[in-house]
Every structure is written in C-alpha cells, then in structure tokens.
Short mmCIF file of C-alpha atoms and ligand atoms in Angstrom, two decimals:
data_model
loop_
_atom_site.label_atom_id
_atom_site.label_comp_id
_atom_site.label_asym_id
_atom_site.label_seq_id
_atom_site.Cartn_x
_atom_site.Cartn_y
_atom_site.Cartn_z
CA UNK A 1 184.96 123.22 147.88
CA UNK A 2 183.24 123.62 150.91
CA UNK A 3 183.39 126.80 153.00
CA UNK A 4 183.82 130.42 152.50
CA UNK A 5 182.79 133.20 149.68
CA UNK A 6 183.88 131.58 145.94
CA UNK A 7 184.31 133.61 142.99
CA UNK A 8 181.75 131.66 140.72
CA UNK A 9 181.78 131.63 136.42
CA UNK A 10 178.37 130.81 135.14
CA UNK A 11 178.54 129.43 131.51
CA UNK A 12 175.30 129.84 129.73
CA UNK A 13 172.37 131.99 130.39
CA UNK A 14 169.59 129.63 129.87
CA UNK A 15 166.95 128.90 132.64
CA UNK A 16 169.86 126.53 134.34
CA UNK A 17 173.00 129.29 134.62
CA UNK A 18 170.32 131.42 135.87
CA UNK A 19 169.14 129.68 138.76
CA UNK A 20 172.47 128.97 139.44
CA UNK A 21 173.75 132.68 139.62
CA UNK A 22 170.65 133.68 141.32
CA UNK A 23 171.02 131.02 144.20
CA UNK A 24 175.00 131.22 144.27
CA UNK A 25 175.23 135.10 144.43
CA UNK A 26 172.01 135.15 147.06
CA UNK A 27 174.09 132.95 148.96
CA UNK A 28 177.09 135.32 149.19
CA UNK A 29 179.29 134.32 146.35
CA UNK A 30 181.01 136.49 143.71
CA UNK A 31 179.12 135.06 140.67
CA UNK A 32 180.04 136.66 137.00
CA UNK A 33 177.70 135.00 134.14
CA UNK A 34 179.52 134.65 130.69
CA UNK A 35 177.00 134.05 127.81
CA UNK A 36 177.58 133.41 124.74
CA UNK A 37 175.66 134.66 122.81
CA UNK A 38 175.21 138.89 122.21
CA UNK A 39 171.39 139.21 122.69
CA UNK A 40 169.97 137.07 125.49
CA UNK A 41 168.38 133.82 124.62
CA UNK A 42 169.31 133.84 121.02
CA UNK A 43 171.01 130.45 121.10
CA UNK A 44 168.94 128.66 123.83
CA UNK A 45 166.49 126.12 124.25
CA UNK A 46 164.60 127.67 127.18
CA UNK A 47 162.55 130.41 125.38
CA UNK A 48 161.14 127.46 123.33
CA UNK A 49 159.30 126.01 126.92
CA UNK A 50 155.72 125.43 127.90
CA UNK A 51 156.85 126.47 130.82
CA UNK A 52 154.81 124.00 132.75
CA UNK A 53 155.97 123.27 136.57
CA UNK A 54 154.15 119.64 136.43
CA UNK A 55 156.58 117.04 138.52
CA UNK A 56 153.20 114.99 139.07
CA UNK A 57 152.20 114.40 134.89
CA UNK A 58 155.55 114.01 134.28
CA UNK A 59 156.00 111.07 136.02
CA UNK A 60 153.89 109.15 133.40
CA UNK A 61 157.01 108.86 131.40
CA UNK A 62 160.21 110.26 134.06
CA UNK A 63 161.93 108.99 136.80
CA UNK A 64 160.81 109.43 140.57
CA UNK A 65 163.51 112.01 141.05
CA UNK A 66 162.14 114.21 138.52
CA UNK A 67 158.43 114.29 140.78
CA UNK A 68 160.92 115.17 143.93
CA UNK A 69 162.93 117.80 142.46
CA UNK A 70 159.98 119.11 140.80
CA UNK A 71 157.69 119.67 143.90
CA UNK A 72 160.95 121.66 145.44
CA UNK A 73 161.11 124.14 142.56
CA UNK A 74 157.62 124.77 142.23
CA UNK A 75 158.17 125.96 146.11
CA UNK A 76 161.45 128.00 144.91
CA UNK A 77 159.47 129.73 141.94
CA UNK A 78 156.79 130.84 144.13
CA UNK A 79 159.39 132.59 146.28
CA UNK A 80 161.42 134.35 143.88
CA UNK A 81 159.28 135.01 140.75
CA UNK A 82 155.76 136.81 141.20
CA UNK A 83 154.15 135.67 137.92
CA UNK A 84 154.56 131.77 139.12
CA UNK A 85 150.69 130.30 138.60
CA UNK A 86 149.83 127.71 140.47
CA UNK A 87 146.44 126.53 138.99
CA UNK A 88 146.73 123.25 139.02
CA UNK A 89 146.70 121.15 135.63
CA UNK A 90 144.39 118.93 133.40
CA UNK A 91 144.35 115.93 131.64
CA UNK A 92 141.86 115.20 129.08
CA UNK A 93 140.94 111.99 126.36
CA UNK A 94 138.69 111.76 123.92
CA UNK A 95 135.31 109.67 124.50
CA UNK A 96 136.75 106.59 122.49
CA UNK A 97 140.45 106.69 124.65
CA UNK A 98 139.54 106.96 128.15
CA UNK A 99 141.62 103.86 129.18
CA UNK A 100 144.85 106.23 127.95
CA UNK A 101 143.33 108.60 131.19
CA UNK A 102 143.19 105.45 133.19
CA UNK A 103 146.28 105.11 132.50
CA UNK A 104 147.74 107.94 133.36
CA UNK A 105 146.01 107.95 136.31
CA UNK A 106 147.60 105.08 137.58
CA UNK A 107 151.01 106.12 136.32
CA UNK A 108 150.85 109.43 138.47
CA UNK A 109 150.66 110.65 141.60
CA UNK A 110 148.17 113.13 143.16
CA UNK A 111 145.22 113.49 140.60
CA UNK A 112 141.60 114.12 141.21
CA UNK A 113 139.34 112.43 138.72
CA UNK A 114 136.33 115.43 137.92
CA UNK A 115 133.16 114.56 136.80
CA UNK A 116 131.44 117.10 134.54
CA UNK A 117 130.37 119.77 137.08
CA UNK A 118 133.66 119.41 139.31
CA UNK A 119 135.13 119.53 135.35
CA UNK A 120 132.97 122.45 134.59
CA UNK A 121 133.53 124.36 137.58
CA UNK A 122 137.47 125.02 136.52
CA UNK A 123 137.05 124.97 132.70
CA UNK A 124 133.20 125.63 131.53
CA UNK A 125 134.00 125.39 127.62
CA UNK A 126 136.08 122.08 127.78
CA UNK A 127 133.91 120.83 129.95
CA UNK A 128 131.12 120.56 126.77
CA UNK A 129 133.55 118.14 125.50
CA UNK A 130 134.96 116.06 127.68
CA UNK A 131 132.86 114.33 130.24
CA UNK A 132 135.58 114.07 132.61
CA UNK A 133 139.53 114.78 133.24
CA UNK A 134 142.08 114.39 135.67
CA UNK A 135 143.36 117.06 138.08
CA UNK A 136 146.71 117.74 139.42
CA UNK A 137 145.94 120.89 142.10
CA UNK A 138 149.28 121.47 143.15
CA UNK A 139 151.05 121.91 139.50
CA UNK A 140 151.80 125.40 138.07
CA UNK A 141 153.22 127.08 134.79
CA UNK A 142 154.80 130.41 133.65
CA UNK A 143 155.32 132.31 130.49
CA UNK A 144 158.76 131.99 129.35
CA UNK A 145 160.01 135.31 127.94
CA UNK A 146 158.17 137.21 130.60
CA UNK A 147 160.26 134.84 133.36
CA UNK A 148 163.46 134.43 131.58
CA UNK A 149 163.47 138.46 131.31
CA UNK A 150 162.95 138.65 135.52
CA UNK A 151 165.44 136.37 135.90
CA UNK A 152 167.94 138.34 133.96
CA UNK A 153 166.79 140.82 135.54
CA UNK A 154 166.92 139.50 139.15
CA UNK A 155 170.52 137.75 138.97
CA UNK A 156 171.83 141.16 139.05
CA UNK A 157 169.79 142.45 141.93
CA UNK A 158 170.91 139.55 143.76
CA UNK A 159 174.29 140.95 143.08
CA UNK A 160 175.65 138.70 139.56
CA UNK A 161 177.28 140.72 136.96
CA UNK A 162 176.59 139.19 133.18
CA UNK A 163 179.10 139.50 130.54
CA UNK A 164 176.86 138.85 127.01
CA UNK A 165 179.02 137.73 123.80
CA UNK A 166 181.67 135.94 125.68
CA UNK A 167 182.33 132.37 125.42
CA UNK A 168 185.38 131.96 127.32
CA UNK A 169 186.07 132.34 130.49
CA UNK A 170 189.04 134.10 132.01
CA UNK A 171 191.44 132.76 134.16
CA UNK A 172 191.52 133.36 138.07
CA UNK A 173 187.87 132.16 139.04
CA UNK A 174 187.39 129.90 141.76
CA UNK A 175 184.83 127.86 140.61
CA UNK A 176 183.03 127.37 137.22
CA UNK A 177 179.90 125.92 136.20
CA UNK A 178 179.45 125.06 133.14
CA UNK A 179 175.25 125.38 132.21
CA UNK A 180 175.87 125.71 128.44
CA UNK A 181 172.97 123.02 127.83
CA UNK A 182 173.62 121.35 124.06
CA UNK A 183 176.52 123.62 123.66
CA UNK A 184 178.77 121.25 126.33
CA UNK A 185 178.14 118.10 124.13
CA UNK A 186 182.02 119.18 123.29
CA UNK A 187 182.60 117.40 127.41
CA UNK A 188 180.18 115.22 127.77
CA UNK A 189 179.87 113.21 124.68
CA UNK A 190 176.71 111.11 125.83
CA UNK A 191 174.70 114.52 125.95
CA UNK A 192 172.34 114.58 122.88
CA UNK A 193 169.59 117.09 121.70
CA UNK A 194 166.19 115.98 121.44
CA UNK A 195 164.05 118.10 119.09
CA UNK A 196 160.59 120.06 120.65
CA UNK A 197 158.46 121.62 117.82
CA UNK A 198 156.10 124.35 118.82
CA UNK A 199 153.36 126.68 117.93
CA UNK A 200 152.60 130.17 120.28
CA UNK A 201 148.92 130.88 119.13
CA UNK A 202 146.79 133.84 120.04
CA UNK A 203 143.27 133.07 120.85
CA UNK A 204 141.21 135.53 122.20
CA UNK A 205 137.87 132.83 122.58
CA UNK A 206 139.65 130.14 124.13
CA UNK A 207 139.29 130.53 127.90
CA UNK A 208 141.95 128.25 129.88
CA UNK A 209 143.27 128.94 133.32
CA UNK A 210 145.56 126.30 133.35
CA UNK A 211 147.65 123.57 131.10
CA UNK A 212 145.52 120.88 129.46
CA UNK A 213 146.97 117.38 127.88
CA UNK A 214 145.04 115.90 125.37
CA UNK A 215 146.22 112.17 125.32
CA UNK A 216 145.32 110.52 121.77
CA UNK A 217 147.48 107.20 120.57
CA UNK A 218 148.93 109.17 117.75
CA UNK A 219 148.67 113.25 118.34
CA UNK A 220 149.30 113.73 122.42
CA UNK A 221 148.99 117.63 122.89
CA UNK A 222 149.38 120.26 125.18
CA UNK A 223 147.78 123.82 125.58
CA UNK A 224 149.87 126.48 127.64
CA UNK A 225 147.78 129.69 128.78
CA UNK A 226 150.82 131.89 128.82
CA UNK A 227 147.89 135.16 129.51
CA UNK A 228 146.84 137.66 127.27
CA UNK A 229 145.59 134.88 124.67
CA UNK A 230 148.45 133.36 123.99
CA UNK A 231 148.85 129.80 124.10
CA UNK A 232 151.73 127.41 123.80
CA UNK A 233 150.55 124.40 121.72
CA UNK A 234 153.13 121.70 121.58
CA UNK A 235 155.22 119.70 121.66
CA UNK A 236 157.00 117.24 119.53
CA UNK A 237 159.63 114.82 120.76
CA UNK A 238 162.06 113.99 118.06
CA UNK A 239 165.30 112.12 118.17
CA UNK A 240 167.30 115.18 116.51
CA UNK A 241 169.33 118.05 117.28
CA UNK A 242 168.08 120.05 114.30
CA UNK A 243 166.21 123.49 115.77
CA UNK A 244 164.72 125.78 113.03
CA UNK A 245 161.52 125.67 111.52
CA UNK A 246 158.47 123.76 112.28
CA UNK A 247 158.06 120.85 109.33
CA UNK A 248 154.28 120.80 108.01
CA UNK A 249 153.63 117.40 109.28
CA UNK A 250 154.09 118.97 112.68
CA UNK A 251 152.29 122.08 112.56
CA UNK A 252 149.15 119.96 110.84
CA UNK A 253 149.43 117.34 113.65
CA UNK A 254 149.49 120.04 116.71
CA UNK A 255 146.77 122.39 114.77
CA UNK A 256 144.22 119.83 114.47
CA UNK A 257 144.90 118.07 118.40
CA UNK A 258 144.42 121.36 119.14
CA UNK A 259 141.60 122.27 117.39
CA UNK A 260 140.33 118.51 118.71
CA UNK A 261 140.96 119.96 122.39
CA UNK A 262 139.11 123.29 121.75
CA UNK A 263 137.15 124.28 118.26
CA UNK A 264 138.05 128.00 119.64
CA UNK A 265 141.20 127.08 118.38
CA UNK A 266 140.50 127.64 114.74
CA UNK A 267 139.97 131.09 114.72
CA UNK A 268 143.46 131.58 116.35
CA UNK A 269 146.09 133.82 115.17
CA UNK A 270 149.59 132.19 114.62
CA UNK A 271 152.32 134.08 116.54
CA UNK A 272 155.42 131.94 116.16
CA UNK A 273 156.77 128.79 115.28
CA UNK A 274 159.79 126.82 116.29
CA UNK A 275 161.71 124.09 117.74
CA UNK A 276 164.21 123.88 120.09
CA UNK A 277 166.96 120.84 121.20
CA UNK A 278 166.58 119.79 124.35
CA UNK A 279 169.55 118.70 126.47
CA UNK A 280 169.44 115.12 127.53
CA UNK A 281 171.78 112.08 128.69
CA UNK A 282 170.42 108.92 127.48
CA UNK A 283 168.50 108.02 130.49
CA UNK A 284 166.64 111.38 129.94
CA UNK A 285 167.75 112.40 133.86
CA UNK A 286 169.84 115.47 135.26
CA UNK A 287 173.31 115.58 136.55
CA UNK A 288 175.29 117.28 138.18
CA UNK A 289 178.57 116.31 137.55
CA UNK A 290 181.25 118.06 139.92
CA UNK A 291 185.09 117.79 138.84
CA UNK A 292 187.56 119.77 140.80
CA UNK A 293 186.72 123.49 140.54
CA UNK A 294 184.42 122.53 137.82
CA UNK A 295 180.58 121.90 137.90
CA UNK A 296 178.22 120.79 134.98
CA UNK A 297 174.56 121.18 135.58
CA UNK A 298 173.14 119.51 132.41
CA UNK A 299 170.47 116.95 130.70
CA UNK A 300 167.45 118.48 132.00
CA UNK A 301 165.61 117.31 128.67
CA UNK A 302 161.90 118.52 129.23
CA UNK A 303 162.53 119.70 132.48
CA UNK A 304 164.14 122.57 132.45
CA UNK A 305 161.98 125.19 134.03
CA UNK A 306 160.89 122.65 136.38
CA UNK A 307 164.17 121.28 138.04
CA UNK A 308 166.55 124.19 137.63
CA UNK A 309 165.58 125.92 141.33
CA UNK A 310 166.08 122.65 142.65
CA UNK A 311 169.63 121.70 141.16
CA UNK A 312 170.51 125.40 142.15
CA UNK A 313 169.63 124.76 145.67
CA UNK A 314 171.35 121.51 145.32
CA UNK A 315 175.13 122.82 144.20
CA UNK A 316 174.70 125.58 147.10
CA UNK A 317 174.60 123.16 149.18
CA UNK A 318 177.28 121.04 147.52
CA UNK A 319 179.71 124.36 147.53
CA UNK A 320 178.70 124.94 151.07
CA UNK A 321 179.53 121.42 152.78
CA UNK A 322 180.51 119.28 150.04
CA UNK A 323 177.11 117.51 150.27
CA UNK A 324 175.78 115.93 147.30
CA UNK A 325 172.44 113.98 146.13
CA UNK A 326 173.64 110.58 145.38
CA UNK A 327 170.64 110.13 142.42
CA UNK A 328 171.66 113.43 140.83
CA UNK A 329 175.43 113.99 141.61
CA UNK A 330 178.44 112.01 139.63
CA UNK A 331 181.48 112.88 140.73
CA UNK A 332 183.89 111.94 138.16
CA UNK A 333 186.39 113.91 136.81
CA UNK A 334 187.50 111.92 133.33
CA UNK A 335 183.57 113.17 132.55
CA UNK A 336 185.09 116.71 131.58
C1 FAD B 1 159.06 122.73 123.01
C2 FAD B 1 159.79 122.59 124.20
C3 FAD B 1 158.83 122.64 125.10
C4 FAD B 1 159.28 122.25 126.50
N1 FAD B 1 158.35 122.44 127.54
C5 FAD B 1 159.26 122.64 128.79
C6 FAD B 1 158.24 122.31 130.17
O1 FAD B 1 157.18 122.65 129.78
N2 FAD B 1 158.58 122.92 131.32
C7 FAD B 1 160.15 122.82 131.42
O2 FAD B 1 160.77 122.56 132.65
N3 FAD B 1 160.61 122.23 130.45
C8 FAD B 1 160.37 122.37 128.89
N4 FAD B 1 161.45 122.03 128.05
C9 FAD B 1 162.77 121.89 128.01
C10 FAD B 1 163.71 123.06 128.67
O3 FAD B 1 163.56 124.01 127.63
C11 FAD B 1 164.73 122.84 128.65
O4 FAD B 1 165.30 121.81 129.69
C12 FAD B 1 165.80 124.01 129.12
O5 FAD B 1 165.60 125.41 128.37
C13 FAD B 1 167.47 123.83 129.46
O6 FAD B 1 168.04 125.10 129.20
P1 FAD B 1 169.47 124.93 129.50
O7 FAD B 1 170.19 126.14 130.60
O8 FAD B 1 170.30 123.85 130.32
O9 FAD B 1 169.68 125.19 128.26
P2 FAD B 1 169.70 126.70 127.22
O10 FAD B 1 168.62 127.12 127.31
O11 FAD B 1 170.04 126.36 126.00
O12 FAD B 1 170.77 127.95 127.63
C14 FAD B 1 172.12 127.75 127.50
C15 FAD B 1 173.06 128.71 127.05
O13 FAD B 1 174.30 128.63 127.08
C16 FAD B 1 174.95 129.27 125.87
N5 FAD B 1 175.88 129.15 125.79
C17 FAD B 1 176.51 127.99 125.22
N6 FAD B 1 178.01 127.90 124.77
C18 FAD B 1 178.35 128.57 125.44
C19 FAD B 1 179.33 129.13 126.30
N7 FAD B 1 180.53 128.04 125.60
N8 FAD B 1 179.94 130.25 126.92
C20 FAD B 1 178.91 130.77 127.52
N9 FAD B 1 177.26 130.39 126.78
C21 FAD B 1 177.18 129.29 125.85
C22 FAD B 1 173.95 129.19 125.05
O14 FAD B 1 173.85 130.75 124.19
C23 FAD B 1 172.43 129.40 125.97
O15 FAD B 1 171.85 130.82 126.30
C24 FAD B 1 160.58 122.27 126.80
C25 FAD B 1 162.04 122.50 125.46
C26 FAD B 1 161.02 122.51 124.32
C27 FAD B 1 162.31 122.49 123.11
#
C-alpha cells in the first residue's frame, strides 16, 4: 500500500469522508468521493453536530487519545478553514453544584479557574449569574453548515471529484476508504448509533462568544454560538439509532437548561429541532480498520469534527509509508 500516487474512492461525504478526500487529494492522489444521497449531507449525521472542537472538555468522559488527536485536528482546521474559531470554551455550574465543577477540573487538563472579574471580562452577561467558571483557552468551535459547505468546495479545489446519488463504487480503484458512518454497520457489526437531539435557536439578546457547558446532575447542556444570533443547544445522548423528531421531554429539558444558563434565551426563536445518530464502537473510540485495498474510518461518536482532520492525516501517512498509530489502527481483514 505504500508509495506513489493512488486512485482512491471515498465512500460517504460526511465530515470524515470530506477530510479524507481533502488530505489525500492534497497529497497528490487521484480522489473520487461517492455519496449516496443526491443532496449533500441530506442523510448524514454531520449537520447535527455542535461542532465544538473541545479535546480538553471531552477528556472528562473520553480516552486520552481523543485529547491527543483533537489538539492536532484544531491545528489542521485552522490551516484549512478560515471560519475556525478558537476563543476557548467555558464550563459553569449552579452554586449548589460546585462539586461538579471541581470534579470536571480534576478530570481534564488545561483549565483555568476564573474569578468573577476574569469571567466578566470574557462573558459579562453570564458572569452576572455564575460567580466562577472553568476556561479552556485553546478549544475551538465551528458553525457546521458553513463548514461543511466550505469543505465540499475545498475538496474540489484540492482536485477531488464528487459523485452524488451513488452508493456503489465502480471497479478499478487502488484503494477504497469507507466513511459511510452508521451505514457501515452492514460490514462492521459492532458499530452502533447513539442518538443526539439538538435545538437550534436564534437569540439576538444572548451574547456568548464561545461554547458554554452547564454542568447539572440531571440536565447537562451546552450552547454553541454559531454566529448571526444562532445557537445550538445540545445535546442528548441516548442509546438509540432513531433520528428524526426531538421528543417533548428532551425539548423541555434542553430549553429549560438553556433558560437556566441565560434567561435571555426565553425570547429566542426556535429555528430547527432534530436528532442525528452518532456512529460509535462499543468503547466509543474511533477506529481505522485497514484491510488490503480497503480502509474503514469510523466510530467518531461525539467527536466527528474534532477528530476527522487528524484521522485523515493518519491515513495519508499510512498510504505513503505503511506506518500506523497503535491506538487507532486495527489491521484485521476479517472485520470486513
Ligand atoms: C447532536 C449531536 C451533536 C454533536 N456535536 C459534536 C461536536 O460538538 N463536536 C464533534 O466533533 N462532533 C459532534 N457530533 C458528532 C459528529 O456529528 C459525528 O461524529 C460525525 O458527524 C460523524 O461523521 P461521519 O462522516 O462519520 O458520518 P456522517 O456524517 O453520517 O456521513 C456519512 C455519509 O456517508 C453517506 N453514505 C452512507 N452509505 C453510503 C454508501 N453506500 N455510499 C456512499 N455514501 C454513503 C451518508 O449519506 C453520509 O453522507 C455530534 C453529533 C450529534 C448527533
């Protein structure tokens, strides 16, 4: 598999497939992306994402590998997409739940504990209701719709060809990279979907410059500012592959928690509600499964935007040199 220019077919144009296409095309390979849906992202999980680039906050519940690859991905996003915002992120908790904040700080690296003045300098409205916060200065975020549209144009600029409405790959490619997300369950039986519900609101009176997580024993939530007054309020984590409408209970919980975070959300317009199914392996870690001429990149769970660039870089290295990352690669042809 090492060496010269290859003809590469990518299956699936979600955030994972687009990054694979982007870096392989830039490395000089001949890349064609085959996307099943006729309209880009119509059947993808990717548009449902936050899309926080939060390798440090995610450490609270994820393995160190997510942190390592996530930090590298932020560099790659910054080099590639001018809309990448790195303003840091904040974590707050109601006064009675300060132990949650202490625990969160212990479980993660790189936080700064802000006093009220330092907090007010960053987010004046929020600092009126919360006396302290954890600040992770090197985390980032994106507005997913604009980002995915940019990536779609940018893969073409990099020289990749995009074929929409096509689920089958013609014969003759040197290498196929399978980035079908949850649809790859037909070949990867341990893959599962984890439902995530989210609500997008337009709240002109809410002024947040960075993602904020509210720790709460029952209703944890985050709000991500996407620009132009839009905020993503998310997200549930439910062991189910159902997508489609948000339940009344989830909507109530998410919106009540948003109101608790900032009462100015009360006047927000609800723009859209929906749920995606995150593709995940049993341990919620991503995998690159490399068999002869066929590579799966899947299981990015809550971290598709956070990890897609770094995983694409690992695949480019593998194609060029045969080198693998021991924590991410699985070379088991029987998995196909
Ligand atoms: C509510 C929610 C919030 C999230 N927040 C974040 C976040 O803040 N940060 C973060 O990093 N991640 C977040 N995620 C996770 C992220 O969205 C996923 O990890 C990511 O979208 C997975 O991308 P993917 O490309 O693997 O899959 P998908 O986006 O599902 O793309 C797969 C593509 O393959 C196509 N396809 C399927 N079958 C075929 C076939 N036979 N041939 C060709 N094409 C095919 C599909 O149509 C689809 O376009 C969130 C997810 C949810 C649901």
